[in-house]
Short mmCIF file of C-alpha atoms in Angstrom, two decimals:
data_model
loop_
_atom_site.label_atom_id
_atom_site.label_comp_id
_atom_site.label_asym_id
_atom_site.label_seq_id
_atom_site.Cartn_x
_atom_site.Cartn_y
_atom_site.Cartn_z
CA UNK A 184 -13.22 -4.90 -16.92
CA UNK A 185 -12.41 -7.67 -19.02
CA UNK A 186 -10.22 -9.44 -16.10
CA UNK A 187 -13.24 -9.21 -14.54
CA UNK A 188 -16.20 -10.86 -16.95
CA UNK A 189 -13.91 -13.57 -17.41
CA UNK A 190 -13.21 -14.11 -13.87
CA UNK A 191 -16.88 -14.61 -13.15
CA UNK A 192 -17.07 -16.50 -16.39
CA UNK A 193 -14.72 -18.66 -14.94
CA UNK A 194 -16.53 -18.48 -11.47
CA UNK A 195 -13.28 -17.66 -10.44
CA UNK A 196 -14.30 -14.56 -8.38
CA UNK A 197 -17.87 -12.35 -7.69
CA UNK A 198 -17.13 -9.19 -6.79
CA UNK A 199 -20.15 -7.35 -5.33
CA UNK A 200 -21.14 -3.80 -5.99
CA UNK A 201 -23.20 -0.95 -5.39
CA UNK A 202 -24.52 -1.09 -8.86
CA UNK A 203 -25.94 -4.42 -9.95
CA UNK A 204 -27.46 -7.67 -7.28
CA UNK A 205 -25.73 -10.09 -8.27
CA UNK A 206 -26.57 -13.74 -6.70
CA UNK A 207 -23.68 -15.10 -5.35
CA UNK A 208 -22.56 -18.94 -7.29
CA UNK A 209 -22.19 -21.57 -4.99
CA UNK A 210 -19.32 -22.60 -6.29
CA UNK A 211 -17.52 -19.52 -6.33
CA UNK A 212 -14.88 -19.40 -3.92
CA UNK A 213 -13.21 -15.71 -3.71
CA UNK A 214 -15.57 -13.38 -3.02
CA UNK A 215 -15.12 -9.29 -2.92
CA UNK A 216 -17.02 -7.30 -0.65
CA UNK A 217 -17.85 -3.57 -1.46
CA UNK A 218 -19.26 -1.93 2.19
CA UNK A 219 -22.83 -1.17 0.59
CA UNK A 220 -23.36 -5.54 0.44
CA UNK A 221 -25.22 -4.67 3.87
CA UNK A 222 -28.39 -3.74 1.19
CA UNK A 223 -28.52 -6.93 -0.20
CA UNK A 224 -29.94 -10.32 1.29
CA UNK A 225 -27.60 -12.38 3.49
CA UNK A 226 -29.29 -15.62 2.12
CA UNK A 227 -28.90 -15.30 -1.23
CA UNK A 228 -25.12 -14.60 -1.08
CA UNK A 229 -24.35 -17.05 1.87
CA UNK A 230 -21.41 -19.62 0.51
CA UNK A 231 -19.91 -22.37 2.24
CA UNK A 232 -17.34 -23.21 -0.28
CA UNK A 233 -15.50 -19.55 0.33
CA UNK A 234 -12.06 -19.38 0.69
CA UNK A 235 -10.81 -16.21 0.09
CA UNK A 236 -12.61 -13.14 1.25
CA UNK A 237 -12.08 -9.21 0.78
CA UNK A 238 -13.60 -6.30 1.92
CA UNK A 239 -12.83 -2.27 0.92
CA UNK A 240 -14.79 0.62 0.78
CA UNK A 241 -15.46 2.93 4.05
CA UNK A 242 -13.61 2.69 7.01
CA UNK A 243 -14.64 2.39 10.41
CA UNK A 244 -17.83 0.38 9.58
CA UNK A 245 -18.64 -1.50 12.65
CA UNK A 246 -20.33 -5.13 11.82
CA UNK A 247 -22.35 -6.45 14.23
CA UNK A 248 -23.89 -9.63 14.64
CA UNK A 249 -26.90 -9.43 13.26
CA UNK A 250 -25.73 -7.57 10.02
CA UNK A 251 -25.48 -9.06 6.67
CA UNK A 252 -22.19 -8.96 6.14
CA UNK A 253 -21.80 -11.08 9.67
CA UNK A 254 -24.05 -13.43 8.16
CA UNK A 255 -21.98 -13.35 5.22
CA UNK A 256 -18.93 -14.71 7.52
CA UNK A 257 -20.12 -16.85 9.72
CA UNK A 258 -19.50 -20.11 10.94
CA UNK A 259 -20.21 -22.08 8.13
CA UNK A 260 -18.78 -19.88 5.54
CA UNK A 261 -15.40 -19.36 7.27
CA UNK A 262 -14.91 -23.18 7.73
CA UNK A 263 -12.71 -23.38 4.31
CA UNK A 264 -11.40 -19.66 4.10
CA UNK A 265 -7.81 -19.16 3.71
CA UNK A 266 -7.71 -15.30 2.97
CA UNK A 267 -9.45 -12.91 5.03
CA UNK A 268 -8.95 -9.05 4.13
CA UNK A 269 -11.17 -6.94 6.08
CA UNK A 270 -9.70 -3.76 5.28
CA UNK A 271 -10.74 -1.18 7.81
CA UNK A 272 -13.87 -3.22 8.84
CA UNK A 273 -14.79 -3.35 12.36
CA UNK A 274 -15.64 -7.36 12.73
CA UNK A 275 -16.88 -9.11 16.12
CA UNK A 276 -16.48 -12.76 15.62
CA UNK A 277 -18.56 -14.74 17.23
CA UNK A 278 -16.32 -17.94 16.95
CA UNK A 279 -12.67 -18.48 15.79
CA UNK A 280 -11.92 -21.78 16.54
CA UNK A 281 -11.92 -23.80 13.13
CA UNK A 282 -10.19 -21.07 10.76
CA UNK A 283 -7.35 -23.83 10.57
CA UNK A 284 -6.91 -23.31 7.03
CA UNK A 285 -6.58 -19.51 7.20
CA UNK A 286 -3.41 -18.08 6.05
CA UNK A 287 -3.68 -14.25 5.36
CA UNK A 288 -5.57 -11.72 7.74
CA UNK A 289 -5.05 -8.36 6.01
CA UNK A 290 -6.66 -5.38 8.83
CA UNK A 291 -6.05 -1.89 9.42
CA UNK A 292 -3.70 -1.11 12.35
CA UNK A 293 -6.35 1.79 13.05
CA UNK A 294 -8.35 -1.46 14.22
CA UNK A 295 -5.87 -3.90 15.31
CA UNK A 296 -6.91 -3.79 19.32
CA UNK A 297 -10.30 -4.80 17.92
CA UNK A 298 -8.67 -8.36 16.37
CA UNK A 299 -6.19 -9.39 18.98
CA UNK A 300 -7.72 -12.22 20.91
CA UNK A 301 -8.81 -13.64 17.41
CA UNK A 302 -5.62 -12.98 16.18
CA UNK A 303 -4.19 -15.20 18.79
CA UNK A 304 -5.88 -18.25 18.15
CA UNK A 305 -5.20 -18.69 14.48
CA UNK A 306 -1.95 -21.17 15.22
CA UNK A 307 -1.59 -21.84 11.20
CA UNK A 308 -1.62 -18.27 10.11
CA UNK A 309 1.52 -17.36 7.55
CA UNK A 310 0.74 -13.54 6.62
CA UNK A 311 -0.72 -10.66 8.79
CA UNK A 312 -0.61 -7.73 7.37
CA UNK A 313 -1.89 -4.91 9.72
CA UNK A 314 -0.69 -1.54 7.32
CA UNK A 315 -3.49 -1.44 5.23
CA UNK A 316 -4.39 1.99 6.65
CA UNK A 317 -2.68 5.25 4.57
CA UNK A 318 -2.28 7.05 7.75
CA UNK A 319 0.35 3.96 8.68
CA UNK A 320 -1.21 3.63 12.51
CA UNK A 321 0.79 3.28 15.53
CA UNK A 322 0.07 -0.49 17.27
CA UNK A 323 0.79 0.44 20.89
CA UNK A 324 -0.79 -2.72 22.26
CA UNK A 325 1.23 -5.62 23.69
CA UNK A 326 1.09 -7.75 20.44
CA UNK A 327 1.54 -11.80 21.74
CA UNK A 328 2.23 -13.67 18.36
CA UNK A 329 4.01 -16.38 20.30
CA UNK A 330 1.30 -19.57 19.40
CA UNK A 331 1.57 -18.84 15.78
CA UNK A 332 4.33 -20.72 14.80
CA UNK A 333 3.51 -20.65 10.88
CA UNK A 334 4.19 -17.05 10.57
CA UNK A 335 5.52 -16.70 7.32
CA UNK A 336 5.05 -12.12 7.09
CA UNK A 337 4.23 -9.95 10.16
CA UNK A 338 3.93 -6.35 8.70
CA UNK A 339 2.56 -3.22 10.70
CA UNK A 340 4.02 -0.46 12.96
CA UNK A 341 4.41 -2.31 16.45
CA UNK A 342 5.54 0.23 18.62
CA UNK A 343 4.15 -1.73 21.56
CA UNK A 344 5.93 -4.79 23.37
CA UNK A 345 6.10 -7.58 19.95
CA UNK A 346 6.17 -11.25 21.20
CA UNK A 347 7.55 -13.87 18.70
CA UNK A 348 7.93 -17.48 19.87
CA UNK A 349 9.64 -19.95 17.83
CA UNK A 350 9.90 -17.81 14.02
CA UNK A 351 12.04 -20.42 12.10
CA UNK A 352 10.07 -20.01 9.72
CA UNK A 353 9.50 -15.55 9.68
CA UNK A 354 10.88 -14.19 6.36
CA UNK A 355 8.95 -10.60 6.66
CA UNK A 356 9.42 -8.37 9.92
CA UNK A 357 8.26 -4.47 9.42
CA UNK A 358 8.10 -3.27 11.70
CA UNK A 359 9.35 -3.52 15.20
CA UNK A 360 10.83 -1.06 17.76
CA UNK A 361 13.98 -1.31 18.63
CA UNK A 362 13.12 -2.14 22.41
CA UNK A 363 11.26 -5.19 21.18
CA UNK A 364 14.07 -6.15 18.58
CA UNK A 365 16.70 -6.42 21.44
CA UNK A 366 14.55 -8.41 23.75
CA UNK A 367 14.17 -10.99 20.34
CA UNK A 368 16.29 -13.98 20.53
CA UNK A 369 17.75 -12.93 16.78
CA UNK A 370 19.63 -16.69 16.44
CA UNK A 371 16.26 -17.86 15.92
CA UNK A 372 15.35 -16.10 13.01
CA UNK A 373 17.31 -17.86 10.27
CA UNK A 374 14.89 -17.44 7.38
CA UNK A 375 14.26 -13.53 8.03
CA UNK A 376 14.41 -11.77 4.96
CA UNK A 377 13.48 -8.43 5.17
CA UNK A 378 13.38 -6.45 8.21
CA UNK A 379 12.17 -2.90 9.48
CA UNK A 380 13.01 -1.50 13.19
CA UNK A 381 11.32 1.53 13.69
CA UNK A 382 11.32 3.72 16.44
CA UNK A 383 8.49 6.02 17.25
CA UNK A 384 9.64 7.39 20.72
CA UNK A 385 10.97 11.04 21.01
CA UNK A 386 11.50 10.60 24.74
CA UNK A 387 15.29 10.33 24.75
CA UNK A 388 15.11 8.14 27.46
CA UNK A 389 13.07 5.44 26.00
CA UNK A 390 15.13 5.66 22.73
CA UNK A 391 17.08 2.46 22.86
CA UNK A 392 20.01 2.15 20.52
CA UNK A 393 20.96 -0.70 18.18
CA UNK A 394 23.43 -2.96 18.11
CA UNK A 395 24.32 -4.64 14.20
CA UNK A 396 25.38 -7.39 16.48
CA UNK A 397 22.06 -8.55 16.73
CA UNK A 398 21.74 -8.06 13.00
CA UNK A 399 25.04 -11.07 12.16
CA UNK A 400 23.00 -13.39 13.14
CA UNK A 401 20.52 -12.80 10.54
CA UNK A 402 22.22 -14.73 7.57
CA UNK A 403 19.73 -14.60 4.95
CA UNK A 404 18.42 -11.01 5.96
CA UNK A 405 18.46 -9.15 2.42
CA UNK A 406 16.68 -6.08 3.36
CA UNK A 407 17.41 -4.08 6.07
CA UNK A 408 15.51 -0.23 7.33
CA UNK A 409 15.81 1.50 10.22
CA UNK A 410 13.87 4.16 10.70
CA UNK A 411 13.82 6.61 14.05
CA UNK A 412 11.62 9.63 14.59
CA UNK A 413 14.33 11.77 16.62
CA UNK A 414 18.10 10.69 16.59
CA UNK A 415 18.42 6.79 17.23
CA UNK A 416 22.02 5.22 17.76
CA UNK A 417 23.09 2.92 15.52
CA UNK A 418 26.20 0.70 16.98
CA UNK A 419 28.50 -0.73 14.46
CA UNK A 420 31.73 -2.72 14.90
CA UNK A 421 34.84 -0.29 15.91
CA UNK A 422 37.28 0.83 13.28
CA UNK A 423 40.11 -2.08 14.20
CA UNK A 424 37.42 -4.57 14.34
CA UNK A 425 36.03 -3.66 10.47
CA UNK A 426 39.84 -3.63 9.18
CA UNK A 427 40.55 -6.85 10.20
CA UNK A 428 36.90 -8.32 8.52
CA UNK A 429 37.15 -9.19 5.17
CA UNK A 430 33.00 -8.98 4.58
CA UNK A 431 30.48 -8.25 6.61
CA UNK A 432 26.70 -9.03 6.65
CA UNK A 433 27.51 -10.88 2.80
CA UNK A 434 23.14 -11.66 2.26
CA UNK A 435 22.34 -7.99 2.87
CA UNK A 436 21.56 -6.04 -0.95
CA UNK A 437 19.74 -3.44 0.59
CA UNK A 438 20.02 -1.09 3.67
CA UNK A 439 17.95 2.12 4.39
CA UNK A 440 18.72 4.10 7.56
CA UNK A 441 16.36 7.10 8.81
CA UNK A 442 17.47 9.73 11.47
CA UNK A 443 20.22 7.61 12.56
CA UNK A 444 23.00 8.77 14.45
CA UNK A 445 26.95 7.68 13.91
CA UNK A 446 29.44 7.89 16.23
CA UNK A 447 32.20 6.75 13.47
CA UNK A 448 32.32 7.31 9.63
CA UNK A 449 30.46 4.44 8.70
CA UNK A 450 31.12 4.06 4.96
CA UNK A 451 33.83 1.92 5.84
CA UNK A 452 31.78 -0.19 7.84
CA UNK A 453 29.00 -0.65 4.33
CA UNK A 454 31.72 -0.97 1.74
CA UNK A 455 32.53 -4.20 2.89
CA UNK A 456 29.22 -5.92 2.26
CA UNK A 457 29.78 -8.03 -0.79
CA UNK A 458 26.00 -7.92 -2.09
CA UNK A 459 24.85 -4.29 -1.24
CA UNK A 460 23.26 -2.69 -4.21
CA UNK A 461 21.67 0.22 -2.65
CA UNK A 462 22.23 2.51 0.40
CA UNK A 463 20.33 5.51 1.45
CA UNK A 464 21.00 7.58 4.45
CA UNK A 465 18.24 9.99 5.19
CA UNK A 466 18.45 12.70 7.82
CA UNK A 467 21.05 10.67 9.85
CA UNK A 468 23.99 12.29 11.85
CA UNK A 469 27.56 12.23 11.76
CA UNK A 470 29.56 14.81 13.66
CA UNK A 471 33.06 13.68 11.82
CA UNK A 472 32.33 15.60 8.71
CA UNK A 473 33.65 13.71 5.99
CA UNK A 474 33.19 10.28 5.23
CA UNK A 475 35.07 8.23 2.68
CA UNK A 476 34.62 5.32 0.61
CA UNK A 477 38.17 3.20 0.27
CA UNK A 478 39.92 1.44 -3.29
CA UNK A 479 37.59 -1.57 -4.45
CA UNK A 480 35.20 -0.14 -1.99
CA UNK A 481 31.16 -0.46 -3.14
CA UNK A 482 31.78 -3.29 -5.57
CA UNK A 483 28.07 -3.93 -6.47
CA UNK A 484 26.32 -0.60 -5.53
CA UNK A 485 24.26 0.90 -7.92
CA UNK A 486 22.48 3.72 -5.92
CA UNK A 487 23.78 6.09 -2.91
CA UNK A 488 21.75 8.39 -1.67
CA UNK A 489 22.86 10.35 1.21
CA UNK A 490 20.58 13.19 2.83
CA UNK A 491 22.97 14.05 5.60
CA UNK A 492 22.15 17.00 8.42
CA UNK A 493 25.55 17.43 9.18
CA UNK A 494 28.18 16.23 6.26
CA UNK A 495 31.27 18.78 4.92
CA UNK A 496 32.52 16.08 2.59
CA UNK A 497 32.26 12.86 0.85
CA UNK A 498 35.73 10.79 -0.52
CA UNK A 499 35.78 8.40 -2.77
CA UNK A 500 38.98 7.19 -3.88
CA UNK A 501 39.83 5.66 -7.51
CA UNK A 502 38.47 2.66 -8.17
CA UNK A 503 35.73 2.49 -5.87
CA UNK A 504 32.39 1.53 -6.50
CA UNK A 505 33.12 -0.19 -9.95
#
């Protein structure tokens, strides 16, 4: 509450509300929409000087054009707006062709369909977060991101076909299948950060496994998940091959795997990334079992969790994981 007086004090922010009318400042240029604004007059809240905008409250709520929160966003307020959360609003825009200055689109996967011709056009946009929904929606749509070149953070569950052009400059990637992640060119994505590959399909014949080849080339990828709803295969490098490495993947400091499957222990294959802090394995398979961690093995892990469906026995010889 006090965050709040002083905000408006400041005529940092007006937050609308189902309570109290509030006319809008001119000046003000962050503006939070509760869904009830639709009672209120368009007029008196209309403000060209907006550049960040959010919406919450009910889902589903289909704006049309001749609503007030439309009015509220048309275009003369959206000339300057750089953040645009519409939560799980359903929004036709009636033009999108000067949002140059936009830079975060926050929607509801639920919606996303709704938002992809828009989406499109916006060739300077650095954030799009489509997971704002708690029930974490499946985007089966063809997603074509390939004109926005700025993208900085692509976040949602694209189970559908993903299209990224030229992402020099992608740092954020949850999350993609793993059909879509192989048909990536994954030398291009030198800045990628954090990554997610997650595999929705139970059909084992559109289950396609992955390679950590295509995972080398990331060299400043720090976290890594992959998550699979039934059994994926995860390919690492072959027993002779990790022997004769003396590190492998050295950025990562996290890795999460989810119903993974192993063909080879693969704690020798982990222990030799110099950075990794934490590993979980979660409902992954590995027929061998017993897997075991080597001398000087783990040197900067500080959490292993392992929630294994098959595993007799874990080794861990003296002075690992110091």
């Amino acid at each position: 509450d006090v965050a709040i007086k002083k905000s408006k004090e400041l005529n940092f922010v007006n937050v609308y509300n189902d309570h109290v009318a509030q006319h809008s400042s001119t000046t003000c240029r962050r503006e939070v929409v509760h869904h009830l604004i639709r009672r209120y007059s368009s007029e008196k809240y209309k403000n060209k000087r907006t550049r960040s905008f959010l919406y919450f409250g009910e889902s589903g709520c289909l704006v049309g054009r001749d609503s007030e929160t439309m009015k509220l966003l048309d275009s003369e307020t959206m000339k300057l707006l750089r953040v645009l959360h519409l939560g799980g609003l359903r929004f036709h825009f009636a033009s999108n062709g000067d949002l140059i200055h936009l830079r975060y689109l926050g929607i509801h996967g639920y919606y996303f369909s709704y938002y992809l011709a828009f989406i499109s056009k916006l060739r300077f946009l650095q954030t799009l977060d489509a997971s704002l929904d708690a029930s974490g929606h499946i985007i089966s749509e063809t997603v074509d991101l390939r004109k926005l070149t700025s993208l900085r953070h692509v976040i949602g569950k694209f189970f559908g076909e993903l299209l990224i052009g030229d992402a020099a400059n992608l740092q954020t990637l949850r999350s993609i299948s793993s059909d879509s992640w192989n048909k990536l060119k994954h030398e291009l994505l030198i800045n990628l950060r954090d990554l997610e590959i997650y595999e929705y399909s139970t059909s084992e014949e559109r289950r396609v496994p992955v390679s950590w080849a295509s995972l080398t080339k990331l060299r400043n990828l720090r976290v890594l998940k992959l998550r699979a709803k039934c059994g994926v295969y995860l390919w690492l490098e072959s027993e002779e091959a990790v022997r004769s490495m003396d590190m492998i993947s050295p950025s990562l400091e996290s890795v999460t795997l989810v119903g993974i499957t192993f063909e080879e222990d693969p704690m020798p294959f982990f222990q030799k990334m110099p950075r990794l802090e934490g590993l979980i394995l979660e409902n992954c398979h590995y027929s061998g079992g017993k897997m075991s961690v080597s001398e000087q093995g783990f040197g900067r892990l500080r959490k292993l969790q392992l929630v294994m469906k098959s595993l007799d026995e874990l080794q861990i010889e003296e002075e690992a994981m110091p």
